[in-house]
Amino acid sequence: MANDVWVYIEHKDGEFSPMSFELLGIGKGLADGLGSNVCAFVIGENIENITKEAFAYGASKVYTVEGSVFKGFRADAYAKASSFLLDKHKPEIALFRATSQGTDVSAASAANLGFGLCTDCIGLNVDGGQIKMTRAAFGGNYTITVVNEKAKPQIVTVRPKAFAMPEKDASKQGEIVKEAFSISEDDLNTKVLEFIKSEVTVNLVEADIIVSGGRGVGSDEGFKVLKELADILGGAVGASRAAVDSEWIPYEHQVGQTGKTVKPKIYIACGISGAIQHLAGMRTSDCIVAINKDPDAPIFKNATFGIVGDYKQLVPKIIEKFKTKLNR
Amino acid sequence: MKIVACIKQVPDTEAEIKWDIPKGTLKRDGMDPITNPFDEFALEEALLTRENYDGDIIAISMGPEKANDVLRNALALTVNEVYRLTDDAFAGSDTYATAYVLAAAIKKIGDVDVVFCGKQSTDGNTGVVGAELAAILGYSQLTYVSKVRQFDAANKKVVVERAIEGGIEVVEAKLPAVISVIKGINEPRLPNLMGIRKASKIEIPAWNADDLGVDKSKLGYQSASTKVVEIAVPPPRGAGEILKGEIDDIANAITDKLIELKVIK
């Protein structure tokens, strides 16, 4: 249908996680508001399992482009296939996750179709038949709500974890629409030579729990105890810019305006004062715990739970309590 | 090699923000402009590329008169040429229009091998202009680049490392390419006094819509696909609960509270 809501399903060479399907949840909400259907679109080489999973997470139709040229993600190949699908079917809106892959495909698709896109949305709702999109602006100190009256489809990237996961029902089925689209290898610009898995496997954006450290951590040694807490909780380690610039921890851990934007369920900030640049990257976290020696630190104004004290004494004690209570 | 660096002037994050409502654009006049922090890495990567492979660097910036400051800074860092892209028709351009204008300037420069830009700007925060630019130009789209391993100008190839979720992807791409870089790819140098003095005397050329041969109907506030309906200050998170007492009691209380959230698996 012309006012359907489409969701791009990202995967890596056929590998996917439940998070690949998260936008089918908000997609269904928007489709209900528009009186239309939520559909998935998948580009890849072997995508049968992904298609099946998309139905389980609520897609009523799945559009696919398959071919060996789509083995492994490449921005130009995937964006060409994506633009082809979006141009041919012209859904009302196409949702992408605001990840590296989602951003690459959505931006290039929008450019191929000749219009702009709305990025990193944290709010989406239908109001009078129109989709209102809300994003954080200028360090999260403002939110901007926009409508798109020109582009069709409207192309949008959505902040990971901003919306609830859809329910999964493995018995659900739907219609598969296979589209033929191919590109010759010669027309593509890039070739992936290898993928080097990060030793620390930082995936801050996907983490439900983040233990983060700032200037107050004082040394690279200090991050060890934060890492220990993160490990016990099955979380990831984050850092403020001050800690990264002091070279206590690599940049890939940085949260904030010049780092990553995260939205975990629990964010534990140790020795982080809470400058607006840092808040920009984490203030939408569900529960924020702040541990800081300075009772006037701005982080406390944004914390769900605040503890005035030294992380060096508190964190080991917290680890000890978790070990006992969680039997770890 | 012919190297282009795209740089943007952004308001200092610490500065007071003035909005132009209902356009939903920032009132940039009167704000203290700095070079977008990510673009400093792009500029440095351009300088390193010239040092290693020879060539010329052309820095471009789209913006009002104030953008001259960041271009002058680029000149002080010894880039070979700078151009400011400016026209009343550009005001309020969205990401597509911005990329479209930058693409027109890059075509006008001609025979470009590589375009460096920052991963995103700290004001708009969209992080998509680099990818859109590559798509419009038909250049290789290399985003989130944490290292440029090697240029092979003779065979028109480049190998880069991209820092993406879960690890590093090593990609070989054809030139020309648009490379958007992340923080930490290098350590941006500062201009020296002689560079600053020299740059202060150079007239900065401007290119307008006609110079670039762009279609004005695709530009500016009027053609942007999104329209702002509301700008709001997000509700404060609300004063949280401060846990007090002996360390042991606090640790006990906070672990209980976090376990109650049923998030920890």
XYZ file of C-alpha atoms in Angstrom:
593
model
C 0.000 0.000 0.000
C 1.120 3.471 -0.716
C 1.171 4.569 2.898
C 2.900 1.500 4.292
C 5.667 1.768 6.854
C 8.876 0.050 5.800
C 11.621 -1.121 8.130
C 15.139 -1.854 6.898
C 16.475 -5.033 8.503
C 20.206 -4.804 9.036
C 22.402 -7.857 9.212
C 26.014 -8.732 8.716
C 26.550 -11.326 6.033
C 23.371 -13.086 7.095
C 24.072 -12.756 10.819
C 21.452 -10.902 12.790
C 20.354 -10.285 16.360
C 16.931 -9.504 17.847
C 17.955 -5.834 17.672
C 17.914 -6.093 13.861
C 14.125 -6.225 14.149
C 13.555 -3.642 16.884
C 12.030 -1.022 14.567
C 9.198 -3.349 13.583
C 7.731 -2.361 16.977
C 7.456 1.379 16.374
C 6.834 0.632 12.692
C 3.673 -1.262 13.650
C 2.596 1.657 15.864
C 2.982 4.103 12.979
C 1.222 1.773 10.525
C -1.723 1.447 12.928
C -1.918 5.243 13.101
C -1.841 5.516 9.312
C -4.188 2.601 8.726
C -1.540 0.745 6.757
C 0.887 -2.158 7.145
C 4.358 -2.520 8.533
C 6.673 -4.192 6.033
C 10.312 -5.223 6.249
C 12.892 -4.967 3.498
C 15.976 -7.128 3.404
C 18.975 -7.022 1.078
C 21.593 -9.782 1.117
C 22.823 -13.106 -0.153
C 21.251 -15.802 2.034
C 18.367 -14.127 3.771
C 15.725 -16.808 4.218
C 16.184 -16.986 8.002
C 16.042 -13.228 8.340
C 12.817 -13.119 6.346
C 11.228 -15.727 8.598
C 12.319 -13.841 11.691
C 10.902 -10.556 10.333
C 7.437 -12.127 10.141
C 7.801 -13.390 13.700
C 8.511 -9.838 14.833
C 5.395 -8.531 13.133
C 6.158 -7.651 9.488
C 3.125 -8.319 7.340
C 5.143 -8.323 4.126
C 8.858 -8.687 3.449
C 10.432 -7.211 0.330
C 13.742 -8.777 -0.645
C 16.606 -8.225 -3.030
C 18.933 -11.212 -3.173
C 22.146 -11.912 -5.008
C 25.773 -12.886 -4.618
C 26.850 -9.274 -5.174
C 25.153 -8.513 -1.828
C 27.263 -10.970 0.136
C 28.744 -8.857 2.907
C 27.590 -5.322 3.516
C 28.773 -2.659 1.101
C 27.265 0.777 1.281
C 27.044 1.428 -2.449
C 25.558 -1.968 -3.343
C 23.010 -1.946 -0.530
C 22.048 1.704 -1.069
C 21.443 1.092 -4.781
C 19.175 -1.860 -3.990
C 17.454 0.087 -1.227
C 16.825 3.125 -3.465
C 15.464 0.820 -6.145
C 12.963 -0.742 -3.730
C 11.923 2.571 -2.184
C 11.526 4.266 -5.538
C 9.510 1.399 -6.990
C 7.096 0.936 -4.080
C 7.115 4.452 -2.602
C 6.043 3.593 0.949
C 5.078 6.447 3.256
C 8.175 6.129 5.394
C 11.292 3.978 5.628
C 12.894 3.444 9.025
C 16.570 2.597 9.516
C 18.507 2.135 12.749
C 20.957 4.967 13.426
C 23.901 2.543 13.332
C 26.843 2.693 10.928
C 25.059 0.435 8.442
C 21.636 2.068 8.830
C 23.136 5.521 8.432
C 25.218 4.541 5.395
C 22.301 2.979 3.524
C 19.684 5.575 4.464
C 21.846 8.593 3.644
C 22.958 7.250 0.281
C 19.407 6.118 -0.549
C 18.020 9.561 0.250
C 20.712 11.193 -1.885
C 20.011 8.774 -4.732
C 16.339 9.734 -4.547
C 17.184 13.424 -4.301
C 16.080 14.504 -0.861
C 17.087 14.867 2.751
C 16.411 12.637 5.693
C 15.674 12.929 9.373
C 18.324 11.343 11.559
C 18.574 9.804 15.020
C 14.881 10.159 15.900
C 13.888 9.572 19.488
C 10.172 10.243 19.009
C 7.795 9.155 16.218
C 4.029 9.423 16.189
C 1.117 9.947 13.847
C -0.877 13.118 14.332
C -3.744 13.883 11.968
C -2.448 11.474 9.374
C 0.992 13.072 9.452
C 4.118 11.540 10.938
C 5.810 13.743 13.510
C 9.476 13.029 14.048
C 11.396 14.233 17.070
C 15.151 14.387 17.359
C 17.547 15.759 19.900
C 19.338 18.890 18.789
C 22.349 20.736 19.943
C 23.708 18.482 22.600
C 20.302 17.187 23.639
C 19.443 20.533 25.188
C 16.581 20.890 22.730
C 14.279 18.555 20.913
C 13.103 19.435 17.423
C 9.917 17.993 15.999
C 9.582 18.002 12.241
C 7.154 16.848 9.595
C 8.094 15.898 6.073
C 5.613 17.044 3.447
C 7.831 16.695 0.415
C 9.733 13.460 0.307
C 8.096 10.137 -0.352
C 9.160 7.908 1.111
C 10.268 9.891 4.124
C 13.592 8.458 5.177
C 14.348 8.331 8.869
C 17.035 6.902 11.104
C 16.017 5.995 14.631
C 18.208 5.951 17.722
C 18.779 2.329 18.751
C 16.742 1.346 21.820
C 14.600 4.473 21.645
C 11.503 2.304 21.198
C 10.366 -0.983 22.743
C 11.180 -4.294 21.078
C 8.194 -5.863 19.287
C 6.719 -9.080 20.671
C 7.920 -12.199 18.918
C 5.493 -14.826 17.696
C 7.204 -17.581 15.719
C 3.875 -18.792 14.275
C 3.302 -15.573 12.330
C 3.673 -15.652 8.581
C 3.322 -13.219 5.744
C 3.902 -12.508 2.097
C 7.385 -12.413 0.588
C 7.853 -10.062 -2.360
C 11.042 -10.957 -4.207
C 12.372 -8.177 -6.380
C 14.965 -8.738 -9.049
C 17.732 -6.174 -8.875
C 21.343 -6.669 -9.743
C 24.509 -4.676 -10.108
C 27.660 -5.831 -11.780
C 30.769 -6.063 -9.626
C 32.463 -3.556 -11.967
C 29.925 -0.898 -11.067
C 30.756 -1.156 -7.379
C 33.464 0.903 -5.752
C 34.430 -1.054 -2.687
C 35.656 -4.464 -1.571
C 35.841 -5.577 2.064
C 39.245 -7.146 2.656
C 38.744 -8.324 6.234
C 36.934 -7.708 9.494
C 39.005 -7.501 12.650
C 36.845 -8.150 15.684
C 37.571 -5.732 18.458
C 39.359 -7.432 21.355
C 37.213 -5.580 23.808
C 34.125 -6.066 21.633
C 32.797 -2.703 22.648
C 29.274 -2.428 21.502
C 28.107 0.469 23.529
C 25.132 1.189 21.340
C 23.602 -2.260 21.880
C 24.502 -2.590 25.590
C 21.694 -2.657 28.165
C 24.084 -1.689 30.943
C 27.018 0.710 30.703
C 29.536 1.478 33.427
C 31.238 4.700 32.470
C 34.187 6.632 33.845
C 35.346 10.231 33.609
C 38.098 12.531 34.758
C 37.439 11.511 38.351
C 38.575 7.946 37.599
C 42.085 9.348 37.590
C 44.028 6.660 35.707
C 43.851 3.717 33.316
C 44.201 1.543 36.408
C 40.925 2.998 37.655
C 39.048 1.654 34.642
C 39.880 -1.925 35.689
C 37.434 -1.823 38.547
C 34.764 -0.301 36.271
C 35.399 -3.115 33.790
C 34.983 -5.641 36.591
C 31.599 -4.159 37.484
C 30.550 -4.083 33.825
C 31.567 -7.738 33.406
C 29.533 -8.840 36.409
C 26.490 -7.052 35.028
C 27.060 -8.232 31.448
C 27.530 -4.617 30.385
C 29.987 -2.476 28.472
C 32.486 0.154 29.601
C 31.972 3.767 28.548
C 34.020 6.877 29.134
C 33.818 10.631 29.002
C 35.928 12.690 26.657
C 38.216 13.715 29.519
C 39.103 10.073 30.224
C 39.692 9.338 26.520
C 41.800 12.455 26.007
C 43.882 11.442 29.037
C 44.490 8.153 27.180
C 43.173 6.018 30.020
C 40.869 4.208 27.586
C 40.530 4.116 23.763
C 38.205 6.439 21.837
C 35.825 3.631 20.853
C 34.530 3.794 24.442
C 33.695 7.504 24.341
C 30.130 8.565 25.044
C 28.960 12.087 24.260
C 28.867 14.745 21.614
C 32.117 13.691 19.925
C 31.632 10.036 20.819
C 28.704 7.655 20.769
C 25.094 8.326 21.667
C 23.760 5.587 23.901
C 20.482 4.697 25.519
C 21.056 1.784 27.892
C 18.622 0.677 30.569
C 21.222 1.380 33.260
C 24.051 3.923 32.948
C 26.457 4.076 35.873
C 28.576 7.258 35.694
C 31.683 7.185 37.881
C 33.714 10.332 38.344
C 31.857 12.053 35.501
C 30.887 15.654 36.225
C 28.171 15.752 33.577
C 29.202 18.436 31.086
C 26.525 19.052 28.451
C 28.736 17.386 25.840
C 28.637 14.165 27.836
C 24.960 14.458 28.736
C 24.194 14.779 25.014
C 25.321 11.195 24.578
C 23.545 9.523 27.491
C 20.773 11.630 28.987
C 18.015 9.502 27.476
C 19.253 6.396 29.355
C 16.452 4.791 31.379
C 18.188 4.782 34.766
C 21.259 6.861 35.519
C 23.386 6.219 38.584
C 25.923 8.938 39.369
C 28.878 8.437 41.663
C 30.895 11.597 42.197
C 32.883 13.190 44.990
C 31.555 16.662 44.179
C 27.996 17.127 45.505
C 27.521 20.056 43.091
C 28.427 18.079 39.949
C 25.767 18.678 37.254
C 25.472 14.922 36.684
C 23.382 14.707 39.873
C 20.666 16.845 38.292
C 20.251 14.137 35.656
C 20.717 11.082 37.816
C 18.002 8.689 38.914
C 20.188 7.721 41.855
C 23.050 9.860 43.106
C 25.844 8.851 45.426
C 28.226 11.495 46.736
C 31.467 9.668 47.316
C 34.654 8.155 45.951
C 34.136 5.487 43.289
C 37.348 3.823 44.508
C 35.614 2.895 47.735
C 32.095 2.489 46.383
C 32.533 0.446 43.226
C 34.443 -2.463 44.881
C 31.754 -2.551 47.559
C 29.018 -2.561 44.901
C 30.812 -5.384 43.062
C 30.971 -7.377 46.302
C 27.228 -6.907 46.929
C 26.287 -7.853 43.364
C 28.457 -10.991 43.609
C 26.601 -12.093 46.700
C 23.124 -11.138 45.558
C 23.444 -12.484 42.021
C 25.501 -15.546 43.007
C 28.360 -14.604 40.706
C 46.928 13.942 -5.682
C 44.135 16.442 -5.582
C 42.717 16.503 -2.083
C 39.582 18.316 -0.929
C 38.768 18.966 2.726
C 35.201 19.934 3.605
C 35.078 21.985 6.767
C 32.265 23.634 8.632
C 32.109 26.417 11.144
C 29.984 25.515 14.130
C 29.004 27.507 17.183
C 31.034 26.764 20.265
C 28.984 24.280 22.259
C 29.361 26.382 25.368
C 27.766 29.371 23.661
C 24.178 30.453 24.074
C 21.923 29.080 21.353
C 19.629 31.328 19.352
C 16.997 29.707 17.215
C 15.265 31.097 14.196
C 11.709 29.877 14.718
C 9.775 28.668 12.700
C 12.577 27.794 10.326
C 14.164 25.701 13.020
C 17.595 26.841 11.990
C 20.297 28.263 14.184
C 20.912 31.981 14.158
C 24.562 31.721 13.378
C 25.332 35.420 13.363
C 26.865 36.573 16.561
C 27.903 33.106 17.646
C 31.532 32.335 18.263
C 32.427 30.034 15.423
C 34.939 27.254 15.775
C 35.962 24.628 13.241
C 33.734 21.597 13.693
C 35.915 19.325 15.895
C 35.545 16.337 13.530
C 36.630 18.488 10.574
C 39.933 19.242 12.306
C 40.726 15.540 11.905
C 39.663 15.698 8.252
C 41.941 18.677 7.635
C 44.862 16.994 9.378
C 44.323 13.819 7.339
C 44.418 15.948 4.183
C 47.716 17.482 5.333
C 49.190 14.046 6.138
C 48.068 12.731 2.747
C 49.787 15.636 0.983
C 52.954 15.010 2.996
C 53.004 11.333 2.080
C 51.785 11.423 -1.500
C 52.263 14.997 -2.722
C 49.513 17.063 -4.224
C 47.313 20.031 -3.472
C 44.714 20.570 -0.793
C 41.629 22.623 -1.485
C 39.500 23.408 1.553
C 35.850 24.353 1.065
C 33.252 25.563 3.501
C 29.604 26.409 2.963
C 28.389 29.239 5.109
C 28.057 32.946 5.741
C 30.909 35.452 6.105
C 31.883 33.900 9.451
C 32.959 30.734 7.637
C 35.974 32.715 6.452
C 37.468 32.225 9.917
C 37.694 28.465 9.560
C 38.994 28.767 5.996
C 41.637 31.229 7.171
C 42.644 28.721 9.820
C 42.975 26.117 7.049
C 45.167 28.512 5.076
C 47.320 29.045 8.151
C 47.744 25.265 8.205
C 49.125 25.655 4.631
C 46.309 24.261 2.512
C 46.824 25.408 -1.086
C 43.454 26.939 -1.897
C 40.218 27.723 -0.126
C 36.726 28.571 -1.352
C 33.698 29.711 0.583
C 30.379 28.557 -0.856
C 27.847 31.209 -0.130
C 24.565 32.468 -1.498
C 21.334 33.721 0.048
C 19.722 30.738 -1.653
C 21.813 28.369 0.511
C 20.391 29.561 3.825
C 18.426 26.875 5.660
C 19.605 24.065 3.394
C 19.017 20.528 4.647
C 21.567 17.720 4.433
C 20.733 16.878 0.832
C 21.013 20.487 -0.354
C 24.275 20.871 1.567
C 25.724 17.757 -0.041
C 24.437 18.919 -3.437
C 26.239 22.274 -3.140
C 29.456 20.663 -1.868
C 29.270 18.165 -4.743
C 28.914 21.012 -7.254
C 32.012 22.703 -5.812
C 33.985 19.459 -5.968
C 32.964 19.004 -9.613
C 34.022 22.589 -10.333
C 37.419 21.950 -8.714
C 37.680 18.917 -10.983
C 39.921 15.815 -11.110
C 39.639 15.302 -7.375
C 41.117 12.078 -5.990
C 39.884 12.203 -2.431
C 37.504 14.256 -0.318
C 37.962 14.288 3.447
C 35.220 15.335 5.804
C 34.427 14.883 9.479
C 32.065 12.133 10.630
C 29.464 14.675 11.689
C 29.090 18.249 12.829
C 28.579 19.081 16.473
C 25.672 21.437 15.710
C 23.484 19.614 13.185
C 24.663 16.211 14.396
C 23.166 14.459 11.403
C 26.322 12.627 10.329
C 25.028 11.948 6.829
C 26.488 14.651 4.583
C 29.634 12.611 3.788
C 27.581 9.608 2.666
C 25.186 11.792 0.658
C 28.116 13.566 -0.979
C 29.615 10.233 -2.058
C 26.261 9.078 -3.450
C 25.710 12.307 -5.415
C 29.227 12.297 -6.847
C 29.292 8.537 -7.438
C 32.542 8.374 -5.440
C 33.427 5.550 -3.063
C 31.574 6.005 0.206
C 33.985 5.429 3.104
C 32.492 6.413 6.450
C 33.667 6.052 10.072
C 37.271 5.844 8.890
C 39.749 5.383 11.741
C 42.838 4.867 9.595
C 43.921 5.404 6.015
C 46.323 2.540 5.332
C 47.468 3.395 1.859
C 46.741 5.394 -1.225
C 47.677 3.988 -4.589
C 47.198 7.025 -6.799
C 48.564 5.325 -9.910
C 46.017 2.526 -9.722
C 43.349 4.834 -8.282
C 42.854 2.834 -5.091
C 42.806 3.382 -1.352
C 42.695 1.003 1.621
C 41.098 2.241 4.827
C 40.013 0.924 8.192
C 36.455 1.656 9.296
C 35.602 1.590 13.000
C 32.124 0.080 13.071
C 30.092 -1.843 15.628
C 32.086 -4.751 17.008
C 35.361 -4.143 15.229
C 37.383 -2.781 12.348
C 36.457 -3.346 8.724
C 39.289 -3.114 6.221
C 38.040 -1.851 2.872
C 39.694 -1.359 -0.484
C 37.998 1.266 -2.596
C 38.341 2.901 -5.958
C 39.355 6.540 -6.171
C 37.899 9.089 -6.141
C 36.503 8.541 -2.673
C 34.773 10.511 0.043
C 36.389 9.596 3.358
C 34.629 10.712 6.515
C 36.900 10.408 9.511
C 36.342 9.826 13.205
C 38.051 11.396 16.158
C 41.421 9.874 16.959
C 42.486 9.117 13.363
C 45.331 11.598 13.910
C 46.387 14.468 16.112
C 45.477 17.759 14.472
C 48.337 20.246 14.428
C 48.038 23.907 15.260
C 48.973 26.614 12.793
C 52.256 28.391 13.447
C 52.658 32.129 13.731
C 54.057 32.548 10.238
C 51.147 30.597 8.794
C 48.649 32.734 10.655
C 50.339 35.953 9.520
C 50.416 34.810 5.896
C 46.812 33.625 5.958
C 45.565 36.894 7.396
C 46.515 38.689 4.170
C 44.912 36.278 1.721
C 41.586 37.228 0.174
C 39.160 34.318 0.448
C 37.295 33.671 -2.797
C 33.578 32.977 -2.694
C 31.493 30.854 -5.042
C 27.770 31.510 -5.289
C 24.935 29.443 -6.752
C 25.573 30.743 -10.268
C 29.308 30.102 -10.052
C 28.511 26.523 -9.055
C 25.719 26.110 -11.606
C 23.357 24.667 -9.008
C 19.590 24.577 -9.314
C 18.309 27.059 -6.735
C 14.953 25.320 -6.475
C 16.739 22.411 -4.779
C 18.273 24.650 -2.121
C 17.552 26.466 1.036
C 14.812 26.575 3.600
C 11.978 26.510 1.047
C 13.080 23.251 -0.522
C 14.149 21.397 2.628
C 12.066 18.256 2.895
C 11.364 18.635 6.584
C 9.519 21.461 8.266
C 9.997 22.231 11.933
C 6.765 22.202 13.911
C 8.153 22.454 17.414
C 11.344 23.217 19.278
C 11.221 22.257 22.912
C 13.456 21.943 25.899
C 13.250 18.319 26.977
C 11.675 17.954 30.389
C 14.298 17.752 33.096
C 14.868 14.223 34.274
C 13.711 15.357 37.688
C 15.771 15.489 40.812
C 16.946 11.993 41.534
C 17.270 10.287 44.851
C 20.529 10.859 46.685
C 21.556 7.763 48.594
C 23.148 8.551 51.933
C 24.715 6.646 54.775
C 27.678 4.366 55.357
C 29.364 2.978 52.267
C 28.119 -0.503 53.041
C 24.508 0.693 53.338
C 24.718 2.704 50.136
C 26.163 -0.249 48.227
C 23.424 -2.422 49.625
C 20.697 0.028 48.650
C 21.913 0.739 45.119
C 22.417 -2.927 44.238
C 18.894 -3.692 45.490
C 17.451 -0.873 43.421
C 19.271 -1.938 40.259
C 18.330 -5.613 40.702
C 14.687 -4.535 41.119
C 14.771 -3.023 37.615
C 15.035 -6.603 36.292
C 17.531 -5.528 33.665
C 20.501 -7.499 34.929
C 20.463 -10.968 33.423
